[in-house]
Amino acid sequence: MPHSPHGWSPAGSVSEQAPGVYFVEGPASNWIVARDQTGFILIDSGYPADRPLVLESIRHLGLNPAGARAVLITHGHVDHTGSAAFFSTSYGTPILCAPEELAHVQGKEKHQVRFSQVVVRAWRPRVFRWMVHVIQAGALTAKPAAQARAWDPGKLQTLPGSPEAILLPGHTPGSAAIFLPRAGAIAVGDSFVGGHPLSRAVGPQMLHPMYHADPTAALAVLHRLYGVGTTVILPGHGPALHMPLAEALTMLNSWKLASAPQPHPQRVPRRRRRPSALKRPGQGTL
């Protein structure tokens, strides 16, 4: 099979990370196909220009894109909703997200990094390359998934993999992780990632603060993931992570502290000497 644009191919980019759970590493963001005997779902859908890759990855698994039971959206950023409108209008696929994220996914609200935030950092090579890719990937002309609907726990349970949503507001108001209990894997969206074009690090890490609607809340809310028993973590950016989720969360707190700017040492003001302590004529010093 010929390679797709960007040198991408499903053979090297699609991997089964847990039974029936296929992690797809796109050129700059990831998506997930989860299947069982009842069919399959898609979790997130890359940038708009990733659509041929999304379709190719599904066909690579022997599946028909038109047969997706649903597309679940972890949050409404354009690098995760890029193919959602296409699935909705072309196949009638239900597009589902958290109720708190619905207006964002439908395009009625916008919680995206501002162009001005990127431009002022564009002198950095990594930021410039990322900005160029975003534009080429169709981020500025993306169509919202106007027909998206809010999920509910009962509806989710009827889908392949019996997904469970965990609301993690901070990255966006309705950002969520999607736990697949039967397979023992969790899709964490951008609540934290395994890597990013702006980062030199690989492993559990927070995105640059400019990507979060509320950076402080984005980190603080991750306590909701403690107690989720999984060792397969599928982030929206970077490689899949195989470690206890609790260990990844501990590393995130350490990583955040290590990456935070250290406060400058405070200058201690000189104490004024009292008149009685001033040197008097003829008085010696030690």
Tab-separated table of C-alpha atoms in Angstrom, residues 8-16 22-25 57 60-61:
chain	number	residue	atom	x	y	z
A	8	TRP	CA	2.698	8.445	7.156
A	9	SER	CA	1.551	4.854	6.740
A	10	PRO	CA	-0.877	2.759	8.795
A	11	ALA	CA	1.607	-0.102	8.988
A	12	GLY	CA	3.936	2.022	11.084
A	13	SER	CA	1.390	4.188	12.843
A	14	VAL	CA	-1.430	1.852	13.936
A	15	SER	CA	-0.748	-0.389	16.922
A	16	GLU	CA	-2.938	-2.540	19.145
A	22	TYR	CA	-5.844	0.534	18.281
A	23	PHE	CA	-3.755	3.638	18.846
A	24	VAL	CA	-3.102	5.710	15.728
A	25	GLU	CA	-0.260	8.219	15.771
A	57	SER	CA	-6.301	3.692	9.446
A	60	HIS	CA	-6.287	-0.896	7.517
A	61	LEU	CA	-8.072	-2.733	10.340
